[in-house]
């Protein structure tokens, strides 16, 4: 249908054409918000659901609740209390990476291949970057830029043929992403340097 066709890959041969619906969502605690997740799945039924900020360790993830909804396949990279990402799917996944571009132990990435669909998905949770867009006075902003640089170098080191980058990117790159692009140019998540870093990753 038209809703799913937007995920097709231009130029692919008909027999290998991958049609997959993907949803991405900063859930801010998957266990706390599981009733909302269930409602969303019942209404939208994406083939793949990518979650960020799951705020739980892997053994605490609500696997059985997802299985009851028809999602049998998981790639969960969690940690205690903060951050964490998870990709769940109706079809088999093969996890290929949990990369730590900050080298600080935070769970902010999980990469999967969707078996039989000739595609991979990188689910990321980019650091927010604090309040001041100046790495000299705000270490969190520097951390964010360094994270994006690490992502860029990793992707460019071995570019995938087909990849979808999803997640909480904490950057609004387009003028129509926000109510006033011009007024937000000096606000973290909207600055030109962040937009440029994201463009380099892409």
Coordinates of C-alpha atoms in Angstrom, one line a residue:
X1 CA 0.0 0.0 0.0
X2 CA 1.0 3.7 -0.3
X3 CA 2.0 3.9 3.4
X4 CA 4.5 1.1 3.0
X5 CA 5.8 1.9 -0.4
X6 CA 7.8 4.8 0.8
X7 CA 10.3 2.4 2.4
X8 CA 11.1 0.7 -1.0
X9 CA 14.5 1.1 -2.4
X10 CA 14.7 2.8 -5.8
X11 CA 16.4 0.7 -8.5
X12 CA 16.1 -2.6 -6.6
X13 CA 15.1 -5.6 -8.7
X14 CA 11.4 -6.6 -8.1
X15 CA 12.3 -9.9 -6.6
X16 CA 14.5 -8.3 -4.0
X17 CA 12.5 -5.2 -3.4
X18 CA 12.4 -4.6 0.4
X19 CA 9.1 -3.1 1.7
X20 CA 9.3 -2.6 5.4
X21 CA 7.5 -0.1 7.7
X22 CA 9.7 1.3 10.4
X23 CA 8.8 3.4 13.5
X24 CA 11.3 5.1 15.7
X25 CA 10.4 6.6 19.1
X26 CA 12.2 8.0 22.1
X27 CA 10.1 6.1 24.6
X28 CA 11.7 7.5 27.8
X29 CA 11.3 4.2 29.8
X30 CA 9.8 1.3 27.9
X31 CA 8.5 -0.5 30.9
X32 CA 6.7 2.6 32.3
X33 CA 5.1 3.3 28.9
X34 CA 4.3 -0.2 27.7
X35 CA 0.6 0.4 27.6
X36 CA 1.1 3.3 25.2
X37 CA 3.5 1.2 23.1
X38 CA 0.8 -1.5 22.9
X39 CA -1.8 1.0 21.7
X40 CA 0.6 2.3 19.1
X41 CA 1.4 -1.2 17.8
X42 CA -2.2 -2.1 17.6
X43 CA -3.0 1.0 15.6
X44 CA 0.1 1.2 13.4
X45 CA 1.6 -2.3 13.3
X46 CA 5.1 -1.4 12.0
X47 CA 7.3 -4.2 10.9
X48 CA 10.2 -2.8 12.9
X49 CA 10.0 -0.6 16.0
X50 CA 13.2 1.2 17.1
X51 CA 13.1 2.6 20.6
X52 CA 15.5 5.0 22.4
X53 CA 16.0 5.8 26.0
X54 CA 14.5 2.5 27.1
X55 CA 16.0 3.1 30.6
X56 CA 16.5 -0.6 31.5
X57 CA 19.0 -3.3 31.4
X58 CA 18.6 -6.1 28.9
X59 CA 17.2 -8.6 31.3
X60 CA 14.5 -6.1 32.4
X61 CA 13.2 -5.4 28.9
X62 CA 9.5 -6.4 28.5
X63 CA 10.1 -9.2 25.9
X64 CA 6.9 -11.1 26.7
X65 CA 4.7 -8.1 26.2
X66 CA 6.2 -7.6 22.8
X67 CA 5.9 -11.3 21.9
X68 CA 2.2 -11.1 22.8
X69 CA 1.9 -8.4 20.2
X70 CA 3.6 -10.5 17.5
X71 CA 7.2 -9.1 17.8
X72 CA 9.4 -12.1 18.3
X73 CA 12.8 -10.7 17.4
X74 CA 15.0 -8.3 19.5
X75 CA 18.2 -6.4 19.6
X76 CA 18.4 -4.7 23.0
X77 CA 21.3 -2.7 24.2
X78 CA 20.4 -1.4 27.6
X79 CA 22.0 -0.1 30.8
X80 CA 20.8 0.7 34.3
X81 CA 18.8 3.8 34.8
X82 CA 19.7 5.8 31.6
X83 CA 19.9 5.7 27.9
X84 CA 19.5 2.4 26.1
X85 CA 18.2 1.4 22.6
X86 CA 16.2 -1.5 21.3
X87 CA 15.0 -2.7 18.0
X88 CA 12.1 -5.2 17.9
X89 CA 10.6 -6.8 14.8
X90 CA 8.1 -9.2 13.4
X91 CA 10.8 -10.8 11.1
X92 CA 14.2 -12.1 12.1
X93 CA 17.0 -9.7 12.9
X94 CA 20.8 -10.2 13.1
X95 CA 22.5 -7.8 15.4
X96 CA 25.9 -6.7 14.1
X97 CA 27.0 -3.8 16.2
X98 CA 26.7 -2.0 19.5
X99 CA 29.1 0.8 18.9
X100 CA 30.2 3.2 21.6
X101 CA 31.4 6.3 19.8
X102 CA 32.2 8.1 23.1
X103 CA 34.1 5.1 24.6
X104 CA 32.3 5.8 27.9
X105 CA 30.1 2.7 28.2
X106 CA 26.8 4.4 27.4
X107 CA 24.3 2.3 25.5
X108 CA 23.4 4.5 22.5
X109 CA 23.5 2.3 19.4
X110 CA 22.4 -1.0 18.1
X111 CA 22.7 -2.0 14.5
X112 CA 20.7 -4.9 12.9
X113 CA 20.3 -6.5 9.6
X114 CA 16.7 -7.3 8.7
X115 CA 16.9 -10.9 7.5
X116 CA 15.5 -11.5 4.0
X117 CA 15.0 -7.7 3.4
X118 CA 18.5 -6.8 2.1
X119 CA 18.8 -3.9 4.5
X120 CA 20.3 -2.8 7.8
X121 CA 19.1 -0.4 10.4
X122 CA 21.2 1.7 12.8
X123 CA 19.2 2.8 15.8
X124 CA 21.0 5.6 17.7
X125 CA 20.4 7.9 20.6
X126 CA 22.6 11.0 20.1
X127 CA 23.5 12.9 23.2
X128 CA 21.4 16.0 23.8
X129 CA 24.3 18.4 24.2
X130 CA 23.3 20.4 27.3
X131 CA 22.1 24.0 27.1
X132 CA 25.0 26.1 25.8
X133 CA 26.3 25.6 22.2
X134 CA 29.9 26.1 23.0
X135 CA 32.2 23.2 23.8
X136 CA 34.6 25.4 25.7
X137 CA 32.1 26.2 28.4
X138 CA 29.8 23.1 28.0
X139 CA 31.4 19.7 28.0
X140 CA 28.1 18.1 27.0
X141 CA 28.1 20.0 23.7
X142 CA 31.6 18.9 22.9
X143 CA 30.5 15.3 23.8
X144 CA 27.7 15.6 21.3
X145 CA 29.9 16.8 18.5
X146 CA 32.5 14.2 19.2
X147 CA 29.8 11.5 19.2
X148 CA 28.7 12.6 15.7
X149 CA 32.3 12.8 14.5
X150 CA 32.8 9.2 15.7
X151 CA 29.6 8.1 13.9
X152 CA 30.8 9.8 10.7
X153 CA 34.2 8.1 10.8
X154 CA 32.6 4.7 11.6
X155 CA 30.1 4.9 8.8
X156 CA 32.6 6.2 6.3
X157 CA 35.1 3.6 7.2
X158 CA 33.0 0.8 5.8
X159 CA 30.0 2.4 4.0
X160 CA 27.0 0.0 3.9
X161 CA 25.3 -0.4 0.5
X162 CA 21.9 0.1 2.1
X163 CA 21.4 1.5 5.5
X164 CA 18.7 3.4 7.4
X165 CA 19.7 5.6 10.3
X166 CA 16.9 6.1 12.8
X167 CA 16.7 7.3 16.4
X168 CA 16.6 10.3 18.6
X169 CA 19.2 12.4 16.7
X170 CA 18.7 15.5 18.9
X171 CA 19.2 17.7 15.8
X172 CA 16.6 19.5 13.7
X173 CA 18.3 20.0 10.4
X174 CA 15.6 21.4 8.2
X175 CA 13.9 24.8 8.4
X176 CA 10.5 23.1 8.5
X177 CA 11.4 20.9 11.5
X178 CA 10.7 23.7 13.9
X179 CA 8.4 26.7 14.5
X180 CA 11.2 29.3 13.7
X181 CA 14.5 28.1 12.3
X182 CA 15.9 31.6 12.4
X183 CA 15.2 32.2 16.0
X184 CA 16.6 28.8 17.1
X185 CA 19.9 29.0 15.3
X186 CA 21.8 29.6 18.5
X187 CA 19.9 27.0 20.5
X188 CA 21.4 23.5 21.0
X189 CA 19.9 21.0 18.6
X190 CA 19.5 23.7 15.9
X191 CA 22.9 25.2 15.5
X192 CA 24.7 25.1 12.1
X193 CA 27.6 23.2 13.5
X194 CA 25.4 20.4 14.7
X195 CA 23.5 20.3 11.4
X196 CA 26.8 20.1 9.5
X197 CA 28.0 17.2 11.7
X198 CA 24.8 15.3 11.0
X199 CA 25.0 15.9 7.3
X200 CA 28.5 14.4 7.4
X201 CA 27.2 11.3 9.1
X202 CA 24.5 11.0 6.5

